[in-house]
Amino acid sequence: MDNTVRTGTELLWAELGGDPALLDRVTYGGPSGLLAARLPVMDLARATVAVAGLAAVERQGLPGPVRVDDGAVATAFVSERHLRVDGRAPVAFAPLSRFWRAADSWVRTHANYPHHRAALLAGLGVREKSVDAVAAAIAERKAVEVESAVYAAGGLAVALRTPREWAAHEQGREVAARPLLTRERLDDAPPRRRSGPLRVLDLTRVIAGPVATRTLALLGADVLRIDAPRNPELPDQHADTAVGKRTAALDLDSPADRRTLDELLDSADVLVTGYRPGALDRFGLHRPGLVVARLSAWGDYGPWGQRRGFDSLVQVATGIAATEGSAEQPGVLPAQALDHGTGYLLAAAVLRSLTEQDEEGGTRLVRLALAQTGHWLTTALPRYDPEAYVTESQGPLGQLRHALSPVSYERAAAARRTGRRGARRARR
């Protein structure tokens, strides 16, 4: 088994507090060379899926094995590209969700939702909903100025940063100082009395949270997704991540719907939220004995702790887009890997928290952020560096710089084997 594969799974399983002896239950296979990128995206994808499966067999008391097929993993990480609704391909990004050339650099916006599009136009002072009008407005300003103006208006725009610039940014420093995820025991409350399937309330949007709850549903949980009737999920997005779930619409500003939500919370085992940090606090969603999983874009700390965000924007802010791009323009990962990877990791964290809760009790809180997953991708996993496989030597032609031979072996072990063969020949 590839050491890099094992290393990624080992690192994540340790973050989840899992028993390292269970790692041998995971097997890997499938076609190679998928999700190719400068960053180790396939390693991230493979490892997050592996720990989700491992947490599931641990909780269900099954021996395994957990088989991780690279073909299945890569396909799932670009699931929206394979989705068809009555033969129609979905719309991934709206026209105003894209990279834009600013006066000094690049900006990426997210305007798939109508209210985000309206906020983008308001922040830019643009009335016309056209690509040309937005492009002209952004071209006149510096990237950071666009970022500030649009966020102040309630929209989403992020200036392109290099890895070094993100590391020096206050939010980048906050992210780097924290672990990939946190799992807390808040009290000594007993776990919920569970009869029948695990009951999960899903208050998430877009990809990461819905992927987590979709995974729990496909593992047998009864998942109920709640949306606001005045701000529903985009139909295509919902179609891709709603498999295996039930759905409902509740207006939490309505007293009757609030009572309904309270009843659902009283009977739930798990609550998963994916809205901007603090947005749901006024509804008092926590209950003793619950496992609560909170997902955010930037984390619930630092100067960006209250900001909205999406995978595409996190890639731009954290230096990933600069790493994957060129001097001429930014690039993107081969999948929305921060979203999908965080989703599978969140499912694993919920399952591990439930397993520990069954043994020790206590209300549990799990927190993850796309920016933390991005930091893990760029710093924790080994990356291919050709310089590590190049050397220099002096020869008749002069000073040579050349690739090392890929053929290698342990010389001491080989010598011992050679010695044993020689001894056997001598005894004959």
GROMACS .gro file of C-alpha atoms in nm:
model
  428
    1MET     CA    1   0.000   0.000   0.000
    2ASP     CA    2   0.122   0.349  -0.088
    3ASN     CA    3   0.266   0.522   0.219
    4THR     CA    4   0.107   0.852   0.116
    5VAL     CA    5  -0.236   0.688   0.105
    6ARG     CA    6  -0.186   0.536   0.448
    7THR     CA    7  -0.040   0.857   0.586
    8GLY     CA    8  -0.346   1.064   0.491
    9THR     CA    9  -0.586   0.813   0.643
   10GLU     CA   10  -0.369   0.775   0.952
   11LEU     CA   11  -0.353   1.152   1.003
   12LEU     CA   12  -0.729   1.194   0.976
   13TRP     CA   13  -0.809   0.892   1.192
   14ALA     CA   14  -0.579   1.032   1.461
   15GLU     CA   15  -0.757   1.370   1.438
   16LEU     CA   16  -1.083   1.183   1.496
   17GLY     CA   17  -0.946   1.003   1.801
   18GLY     CA   18  -0.984   0.661   1.639
   19ASP     CA   19  -0.810   0.340   1.742
   20PRO     CA   20  -0.504   0.302   1.514
   21ALA     CA   21  -0.545  -0.075   1.523
   22LEU     CA   22  -0.856  -0.036   1.304
   23LEU     CA   23  -0.659   0.116   1.016
   24ASP     CA   24  -0.574  -0.228   0.880
   25ARG     CA   25  -0.942  -0.270   0.793
   26VAL     CA   26  -0.905  -0.022   0.506
   27THR     CA   27  -0.807  -0.145   0.160
   28TYR     CA   28  -0.737   0.068  -0.147
   29GLY     CA   29  -0.770   0.006  -0.517
   30GLY     CA   30  -0.911   0.130  -0.844
   31PRO     CA   31  -0.763   0.325  -1.134
   32SER     CA   32  -0.477   0.563  -1.071
   33GLY     CA   33  -0.404   0.917  -1.183
   34LEU     CA   34  -0.745   1.065  -1.098
   35LEU     CA   35  -0.816   1.421  -0.972
   36ALA     CA   36  -0.474   1.528  -1.096
   37ALA     CA   37  -0.348   1.858  -0.953
   38ARG     CA   38  -0.037   2.022  -0.816
   39LEU     CA   39  -0.176   1.972  -0.467
   40PRO     CA   40  -0.245   1.616  -0.339
   41VAL     CA   41  -0.620   1.632  -0.401
   42MET     CA   42  -0.664   1.259  -0.459
   43ASP     CA   43  -0.490   1.184  -0.130
   44LEU     CA   44  -0.731   1.418   0.048
   45ALA     CA   45  -1.032   1.261  -0.124
   46ARG     CA   46  -0.922   0.906  -0.058
   47ALA     CA   47  -0.840   0.967   0.306
   48THR     CA   48  -1.165   1.148   0.391
   49VAL     CA   49  -1.374   0.871   0.234
   50ALA     CA   50  -1.163   0.607   0.411
   51VAL     CA   51  -1.222   0.750   0.759
   52ALA     CA   52  -1.595   0.792   0.692
   53GLY     CA   53  -1.616   0.423   0.606
   54LEU     CA   54  -1.395   0.326   0.898
   55ALA     CA   55  -1.606   0.525   1.145
   56ALA     CA   56  -1.916   0.353   1.007
   57VAL     CA   57  -1.788  -0.003   1.049
   58GLU     CA   58  -1.652   0.085   1.394
   59ARG     CA   59  -1.991   0.214   1.506
   60GLN     CA   60  -2.181  -0.080   1.361
   61GLY     CA   61  -1.937  -0.332   1.508
   62LEU     CA   62  -1.851  -0.476   1.168
   63PRO     CA   63  -1.515  -0.633   1.083
   64GLY     CA   64  -1.481  -0.460   0.747
   65PRO     CA   65  -1.295  -0.434   0.525
   66VAL     CA   66  -1.354  -0.077   0.419
   67ARG     CA   67  -1.276  -0.071   0.049
   68VAL     CA   68  -1.174   0.263  -0.100
   69ASP     CA   69  -1.194   0.257  -0.479
   70ASP     CA   70  -1.025   0.555  -0.642
   71GLY     CA   71  -1.270   0.549  -0.931
   72ALA     CA   72  -1.570   0.572  -0.698
   73VAL     CA   73  -1.402   0.840  -0.489
   74ALA     CA   74  -1.307   1.060  -0.783
   75THR     CA   75  -1.653   1.027  -0.938
   76ALA     CA   76  -1.824   1.120  -0.611
   77PHE     CA   77  -1.602   1.428  -0.571
   78VAL     CA   78  -1.732   1.561  -0.903
   79SER     CA   79  -2.083   1.426  -0.858
   80GLU     CA   80  -2.245   1.742  -0.994
   81ARG     CA   81  -2.081   1.679  -1.333
   82HIS     CA   82  -2.248   1.338  -1.358
   83LEU     CA   83  -2.589   1.451  -1.240
   84ARG     CA   84  -2.870   1.459  -1.495
   85VAL     CA   85  -3.226   1.570  -1.425
   86ASP     CA   86  -3.452   1.423  -1.695
   87GLY     CA   87  -3.147   1.418  -1.919
   88ARG     CA   88  -3.055   1.781  -1.845
   89ALA     CA   89  -2.712   1.870  -1.705
   90PRO     CA   90  -2.728   2.102  -1.402
   91VAL     CA   91  -2.597   2.456  -1.390
   92ALA     CA   92  -2.290   2.457  -1.166
   93PHE     CA   93  -2.215   2.830  -1.152
   94ALA     CA   94  -2.432   3.127  -1.242
   95PRO     CA   95  -2.291   3.381  -1.494
   96LEU     CA   96  -2.181   3.622  -1.219
   97SER     CA   97  -2.001   3.348  -1.021
   98ARG     CA   98  -1.651   3.351  -1.169
   99PHE     CA   99  -1.303   3.505  -1.173
  100TRP     CA  100  -1.278   3.874  -1.263
  101ARG     CA  101  -0.975   4.085  -1.348
  102ALA     CA  102  -0.939   4.370  -1.102
  103ALA     CA  103  -0.712   4.672  -1.143
  104ASP     CA  104  -0.420   4.497  -0.970
  105SER     CA  105  -0.506   4.128  -0.942
  106TRP     CA  106  -0.800   3.886  -0.955
  107VAL     CA  107  -1.128   3.850  -0.766
  108ARG     CA  108  -1.368   3.558  -0.749
  109THR     CA  109  -1.736   3.607  -0.676
  110HIS     CA  110  -2.019   3.373  -0.583
  111ALA     CA  111  -2.364   3.481  -0.696
  112ASN     CA  112  -2.557   3.159  -0.754
  113TYR     CA  113  -2.834   3.258  -0.511
  114PRO     CA  114  -3.055   3.555  -0.608
  115HIS     CA  115  -2.991   3.738  -0.279
  116HIS     CA  116  -2.615   3.700  -0.320
  117ARG     CA  117  -2.635   3.830  -0.677
  118ALA     CA  118  -2.833   4.132  -0.558
  119ALA     CA  119  -2.576   4.202  -0.286
  120LEU     CA  120  -2.289   4.172  -0.535
  121LEU     CA  121  -2.448   4.428  -0.766
  122ALA     CA  122  -2.525   4.659  -0.473
  123GLY     CA  123  -2.169   4.637  -0.343
  124LEU     CA  124  -2.032   4.727  -0.685
  125GLY     CA  125  -2.291   4.997  -0.748
  126VAL     CA  126  -2.407   4.820  -1.064
  127ARG     CA  127  -2.770   4.814  -1.173
  128GLU     CA  128  -2.739   4.599  -1.483
  129LYS     CA  129  -2.725   4.221  -1.423
  130SER     CA  130  -2.473   4.157  -1.696
  131VAL     CA  131  -2.122   4.015  -1.710
  132ASP     CA  132  -1.995   4.321  -1.898
  133ALA     CA  133  -2.130   4.566  -1.640
  134VAL     CA  134  -1.980   4.374  -1.348
  135ALA     CA  135  -1.649   4.327  -1.531
  136ALA     CA  136  -1.623   4.700  -1.595
  137ALA     CA  137  -1.697   4.787  -1.231
  138ILE     CA  138  -1.440   4.543  -1.094
  139ALA     CA  139  -1.170   4.640  -1.345
  140GLU     CA  140  -1.166   4.991  -1.203
  141ARG     CA  141  -1.087   4.883  -0.845
  142LYS     CA  142  -0.820   4.693  -0.661
  143ALA     CA  143  -0.907   4.335  -0.569
  144VAL     CA  144  -0.913   4.392  -0.193
  145GLU     CA  145  -1.136   4.697  -0.242
  146VAL     CA  146  -1.386   4.483  -0.433
  147GLU     CA  147  -1.371   4.219  -0.160
  148SER     CA  148  -1.443   4.473   0.114
  149ALA     CA  149  -1.722   4.653  -0.072
  150VAL     CA  150  -1.909   4.339  -0.171
  151TYR     CA  151  -1.885   4.178   0.173
  152ALA     CA  152  -2.003   4.501   0.333
  153ALA     CA  153  -2.314   4.478   0.113
  154GLY     CA  154  -2.377   4.117   0.220
  155GLY     CA  155  -2.235   3.959  -0.094
  156LEU     CA  156  -1.945   3.725  -0.162
  157ALA     CA  157  -1.620   3.827  -0.331
  158VAL     CA  158  -1.265   3.728  -0.242
  159ALA     CA  159  -0.936   3.870  -0.364
  160LEU     CA  160  -0.675   3.630  -0.493
  161ARG     CA  161  -0.395   3.567  -0.243
  162THR     CA  162  -0.075   3.369  -0.269
  163PRO     CA  163   0.003   3.108  -0.002
  164ARG     CA  164   0.249   3.352   0.154
  165GLU     CA  165  -0.007   3.634   0.159
  166TRP     CA  166  -0.265   3.408   0.321
  167ALA     CA  167  -0.014   3.291   0.580
  168ALA     CA  168   0.049   3.656   0.671
  169HIS     CA  169  -0.323   3.743   0.679
  170GLU     CA  170  -0.482   3.754   1.023
  171GLN     CA  171  -0.744   3.494   0.933
  172GLY     CA  172  -0.478   3.276   0.777
  173ARG     CA  173  -0.276   3.288   1.099
  174GLU     CA  174  -0.586   3.198   1.300
  175VAL     CA  175  -0.654   2.898   1.076
  176ALA     CA  176  -0.293   2.778   1.092
  177ALA     CA  177  -0.292   2.794   1.471
  178ARG     CA  178  -0.587   2.552   1.506
  179PRO     CA  179  -0.638   2.180   1.448
  180LEU     CA  180  -0.814   2.044   1.143
  181LEU     CA  181  -1.130   1.985   1.345
  182THR     CA  182  -1.246   2.004   1.705
  183ARG     CA  183  -1.461   1.757   1.896
  184GLU     CA  184  -1.582   1.859   2.241
  185ARG     CA  185  -1.777   1.697   2.522
  186LEU     CA  186  -1.992   1.977   2.664
  187ASP     CA  187  -2.148   1.805   2.967
  188ASP     CA  188  -2.232   1.470   3.124
  189ALA     CA  189  -2.580   1.437   2.977
  190PRO     CA  190  -2.679   1.084   2.877
  191PRO     CA  191  -2.718   1.014   2.506
  192ARG     CA  192  -3.065   1.016   2.355
  193ARG     CA  193  -3.269   0.698   2.389
  194ARG     CA  194  -3.243   0.556   2.042
  195SER     CA  195  -3.503   0.325   1.897
  196GLY     CA  196  -3.492   0.263   1.526
  197PRO     CA  197  -3.254   0.440   1.290
  198LEU     CA  198  -3.032   0.732   1.383
  199ARG     CA  199  -3.229   1.058   1.352
  200VAL     CA  200  -3.044   1.347   1.192
  201LEU     CA  201  -3.168   1.704   1.146
  202ASP     CA  202  -2.995   1.867   0.847
  203LEU     CA  203  -2.977   2.248   0.846
  204THR     CA  204  -2.708   2.286   0.581
  205ARG     CA  205  -2.670   2.434   0.233
  206VAL     CA  206  -2.479   2.366  -0.088
  207ILE     CA  207  -2.219   2.085  -0.077
  208ALA     CA  208  -2.015   2.003   0.235
  209GLY     CA  209  -2.297   1.974   0.488
  210PRO     CA  210  -2.537   1.801   0.247
  211VAL     CA  211  -2.262   1.553   0.148
  212ALA     CA  212  -2.214   1.468   0.516
  213THR     CA  213  -2.583   1.412   0.580
  214ARG     CA  214  -2.627   1.228   0.248
  215THR     CA  215  -2.349   0.994   0.363
  216LEU     CA  216  -2.524   0.937   0.696
  217ALA     CA  217  -2.852   0.871   0.514
  218LEU     CA  218  -2.692   0.614   0.283
  219LEU     CA  219  -2.549   0.445   0.594
  220GLY     CA  220  -2.902   0.402   0.730
  221ALA     CA  221  -2.979   0.724   0.919
  222ASP     CA  222  -3.319   0.893   0.898
  223VAL     CA  223  -3.218   1.238   0.773
  224LEU     CA  224  -3.462   1.528   0.758
  225ARG     CA  225  -3.342   1.836   0.577
  226ILE     CA  226  -3.493   2.172   0.676
  227ASP     CA  227  -3.497   2.474   0.443
  228ALA     CA  228  -3.646   2.820   0.469
  229PRO     CA  229  -3.952   2.851   0.243
  230ARG     CA  230  -3.851   3.201   0.130
  231ASN     CA  231  -3.494   3.100   0.048
  232PRO     CA  232  -3.497   2.743  -0.081
  233GLU     CA  233  -3.196   2.550  -0.200
  234LEU     CA  234  -3.115   2.569  -0.570
  235PRO     CA  235  -3.299   2.276  -0.736
  236ASP     CA  236  -2.997   2.129  -0.912
  237GLN     CA  237  -2.785   2.153  -0.600
  238HIS     CA  238  -3.058   1.987  -0.400
  239ALA     CA  239  -3.097   1.705  -0.651
  240ASP     CA  240  -2.730   1.613  -0.623
  241THR     CA  241  -2.712   1.593  -0.243
  242ALA     CA  242  -3.065   1.502  -0.129
  243VAL     CA  243  -3.043   1.130  -0.208
  244GLY     CA  244  -3.182   0.923   0.079
  245LYS     CA  245  -3.320   1.220   0.275
  246ARG     CA  246  -3.660   1.358   0.361
  247THR     CA  247  -3.712   1.734   0.325
  248ALA     CA  248  -3.931   1.998   0.485
  249ALA     CA  249  -3.970   2.377   0.481
  250LEU     CA  250  -3.990   2.568   0.810
  251ASP     CA  251  -3.998   2.941   0.867
  252LEU     CA  252  -3.813   2.977   1.198
  253ASP     CA  253  -3.955   3.325   1.244
  254SER     CA  254  -4.301   3.168   1.263
  255PRO     CA  255  -4.402   3.059   1.617
  256ALA     CA  256  -4.582   2.751   1.484
  257ASP     CA  257  -4.282   2.642   1.277
  258ARG     CA  258  -4.051   2.711   1.571
  259ARG     CA  259  -4.256   2.474   1.784
  260THR     CA  260  -4.230   2.213   1.511
  261LEU     CA  261  -3.853   2.252   1.502
  262ASP     CA  262  -3.836   2.224   1.883
  263GLU     CA  263  -4.026   1.896   1.866
  264LEU     CA  264  -3.791   1.767   1.598
  265LEU     CA  265  -3.489   1.865   1.806
  266ASP     CA  266  -3.631   1.690   2.112
  267SER     CA  267  -3.646   1.363   1.918
  268ALA     CA  268  -3.323   1.397   1.717
  269ASP     CA  269  -2.988   1.230   1.782
  270VAL     CA  270  -2.775   1.453   1.558
  271LEU     CA  271  -2.800   1.815   1.443
  272VAL     CA  272  -2.585   1.932   1.152
  273THR     CA  273  -2.569   2.304   1.070
  274GLY     CA  274  -2.390   2.474   0.783
  275TYR     CA  275  -2.495   2.838   0.797
  276ARG     CA  276  -2.274   3.138   0.870
  277PRO     CA  277  -2.141   3.119   1.230
  278GLY     CA  278  -2.386   3.279   1.469
  279ALA     CA  279  -2.673   3.293   1.218
  280LEU     CA  280  -2.877   3.026   1.401
  281ASP     CA  281  -2.778   3.106   1.761
  282ARG     CA  282  -3.096   3.298   1.838
  283PHE     CA  283  -3.305   2.986   1.781
  284GLY     CA  284  -3.151   2.792   2.072
  285LEU     CA  285  -3.093   2.471   1.878
  286HIS     CA  286  -2.875   2.280   2.125
  287ARG     CA  287  -3.026   2.008   2.343
  288PRO     CA  288  -2.868   1.786   2.612
  289GLY     CA  289  -2.749   1.456   2.472
  290LEU     CA  290  -2.732   1.572   2.110
  291VAL     CA  291  -2.435   1.538   1.879
  292VAL     CA  292  -2.407   1.880   1.713
  293ALA     CA  293  -2.188   1.928   1.406
  294ARG     CA  294  -2.121   2.287   1.296
  295LEU     CA  295  -1.970   2.360   0.957
  296SER     CA  296  -1.844   2.697   0.835
  297ALA     CA  297  -1.631   2.838   0.554
  298TRP     CA  298  -1.364   3.031   0.744
  299GLY     CA  299  -1.408   2.905   1.102
  300ASP     CA  300  -1.599   3.069   1.385
  301TYR     CA  301  -1.299   3.276   1.496
  302GLY     CA  302  -1.078   3.555   1.368
  303PRO     CA  303  -1.179   3.861   1.163
  304TRP     CA  304  -1.356   3.645   0.904
  305GLY     CA  305  -1.536   3.431   1.162
  306GLN     CA  306  -1.878   3.574   1.076
  307ARG     CA  307  -1.831   3.571   0.698
  308ARG     CA  308  -2.015   3.358   0.449
  309GLY     CA  309  -1.809   3.155   0.207
  310PHE     CA  310  -1.797   2.870  -0.041
  311ASP     CA  311  -1.532   2.623  -0.159
  312SER     CA  312  -1.448   2.830  -0.469
  313LEU     CA  313  -1.385   3.140  -0.256
  314VAL     CA  314  -1.179   2.956   0.005
  315GLN     CA  315  -0.955   2.826  -0.273
  316VAL     CA  316  -0.892   3.185  -0.386
  317ALA     CA  317  -0.823   3.331  -0.042
  318THR     CA  318  -0.596   3.057   0.089
  319GLY     CA  319  -0.350   3.048  -0.201
  320ILE     CA  320  -0.483   2.730  -0.359
  321ALA     CA  321  -0.600   2.910  -0.673
  322ALA     CA  322  -0.261   3.076  -0.706
  323THR     CA  323  -0.083   2.741  -0.662
  324GLU     CA  324  -0.301   2.569  -0.922
  325GLY     CA  325  -0.286   2.859  -1.167
  326SER     CA  326  -0.018   3.038  -1.367
  327ALA     CA  327   0.138   3.382  -1.385
  328GLU     CA  328  -0.139   3.483  -1.625
  329GLN     CA  329  -0.444   3.365  -1.433
  330PRO     CA  330  -0.557   3.170  -1.126
  331GLY     CA  331  -0.651   2.803  -1.137
  332VAL     CA  332  -0.889   2.570  -0.958
  333LEU     CA  333  -0.876   2.226  -0.804
  334PRO     CA  334  -1.006   1.942  -1.025
  335ALA     CA  335  -1.307   1.914  -0.792
  336GLN     CA  336  -1.467   2.117  -0.518
  337ALA     CA  337  -1.252   1.904  -0.295
  338LEU     CA  338  -1.270   2.122   0.015
  339ASP     CA  339  -1.648   2.084   0.014
  340HIS     CA  340  -1.660   1.713  -0.057
  341GLY     CA  341  -1.364   1.625   0.163
  342THR     CA  342  -1.501   1.824   0.455
  343GLY     CA  343  -1.839   1.656   0.406
  344TYR     CA  344  -1.700   1.305   0.439
  345LEU     CA  345  -1.481   1.412   0.729
  346LEU     CA  346  -1.784   1.565   0.902
  347ALA     CA  347  -1.977   1.240   0.862
  348ALA     CA  348  -1.684   1.052   1.013
  349ALA     CA  349  -1.664   1.298   1.305
  350VAL     CA  350  -2.036   1.256   1.377
  351LEU     CA  351  -2.010   0.876   1.376
  352ARG     CA  352  -1.702   0.877   1.598
  353SER     CA  353  -1.875   1.117   1.841
  354LEU     CA  354  -2.177   0.888   1.857
  355THR     CA  355  -1.954   0.589   1.928
  356GLU     CA  356  -1.779   0.774   2.211
  357GLN     CA  357  -2.110   0.909   2.340
  358ASP     CA  358  -2.250   0.557   2.370
  359GLU     CA  359  -1.955   0.469   2.593
  360GLU     CA  360  -1.914   0.790   2.795
  361GLY     CA  361  -2.228   1.002   2.747
  362GLY     CA  362  -2.218   1.378   2.715
  363THR     CA  363  -2.352   1.631   2.467
  364ARG     CA  364  -2.102   1.648   2.181
  365LEU     CA  365  -1.997   1.938   1.959
  366VAL     CA  366  -1.801   1.892   1.635
  367ARG     CA  367  -1.666   2.192   1.439
  368LEU     CA  368  -1.514   2.195   1.092
  369ALA     CA  369  -1.432   2.467   0.840
  370LEU     CA  370  -1.348   2.463   0.470
  371ALA     CA  371  -1.047   2.685   0.537
  372GLN     CA  372  -0.914   2.431   0.789
  373THR     CA  373  -0.948   2.154   0.531
  374GLY     CA  374  -0.768   2.375   0.280
  375HIS     CA  375  -0.485   2.431   0.527
  376TRP     CA  376  -0.458   2.056   0.584
  377LEU     CA  377  -0.445   1.993   0.210
  378THR     CA  378  -0.167   2.244   0.156
  379THR     CA  379   0.047   2.166   0.461
  380ALA     CA  380  -0.015   1.818   0.602
  381LEU     CA  381  -0.006   1.591   0.298
  382PRO     CA  382   0.314   1.514   0.107
  383ARG     CA  383   0.343   1.696  -0.226
  384TYR     CA  384   0.545   1.595  -0.528
  385ASP     CA  385   0.861   1.803  -0.543
  386PRO     CA  386   1.085   1.709  -0.838
  387GLU     CA  387   1.382   1.872  -0.667
  388ALA     CA  388   1.378   1.589  -0.414
  389TYR     CA  389   1.454   1.343  -0.693
  390VAL     CA  390   1.728   1.539  -0.871
  391THR     CA  391   2.099   1.544  -0.794
  392GLU     CA  392   2.423   1.688  -0.932
  393SER     CA  393   2.750   1.515  -1.015
  394GLN     CA  394   3.079   1.595  -1.179
  395GLY     CA  395   3.170   1.398  -1.491
  396PRO     CA  396   3.366   1.410  -1.816
  397LEU     CA  397   3.107   1.643  -1.964
  398GLY     CA  398   3.124   1.880  -1.670
  399GLN     CA  399   2.881   1.953  -1.386
  400LEU     CA  400   2.564   1.753  -1.449
  401ARG     CA  401   2.221   1.801  -1.297
  402HIS     CA  402   2.017   1.486  -1.351
  403ALA     CA  403   1.735   1.271  -1.219
  404LEU     CA  404   1.808   1.008  -0.960
  405SER     CA  405   1.751   0.648  -1.057
  406PRO     CA  406   1.404   0.525  -0.953
  407VAL     CA  407   1.548   0.179  -0.880
  408SER     CA  408   1.627   0.159  -0.510
  409TYR     CA  409   1.655  -0.104  -0.239
  410GLU     CA  410   1.794  -0.148   0.111
  411ARG     CA  411   2.159  -0.224   0.057
  412ALA     CA  412   2.215  -0.373   0.401
  413ALA     CA  413   1.923  -0.611   0.356
  414ALA     CA  414   2.044  -0.703   0.009
  415ALA     CA  415   2.393  -0.767   0.143
  416ARG     CA  416   2.252  -0.991   0.414
  417ARG     CA  417   2.054  -1.188   0.158
  418THR     CA  418   2.363  -1.218  -0.062
  419GLY     CA  419   2.565  -1.338   0.237
  420ARG     CA  420   2.307  -1.603   0.324
  421ARG     CA  421   2.308  -1.734  -0.033
  422GLY     CA  422   2.690  -1.747  -0.028
  423ALA     CA  423   2.688  -1.939   0.299
  424ARG     CA  424   2.444  -2.194   0.160
  425ARG     CA  425   2.667  -2.243  -0.145
  426ALA     CA  426   2.972  -2.290   0.082
  427ARG     CA  427   2.791  -2.558   0.287
  428ARG     CA  428   2.722  -2.751  -0.029
   0.00000   0.00000   0.00000
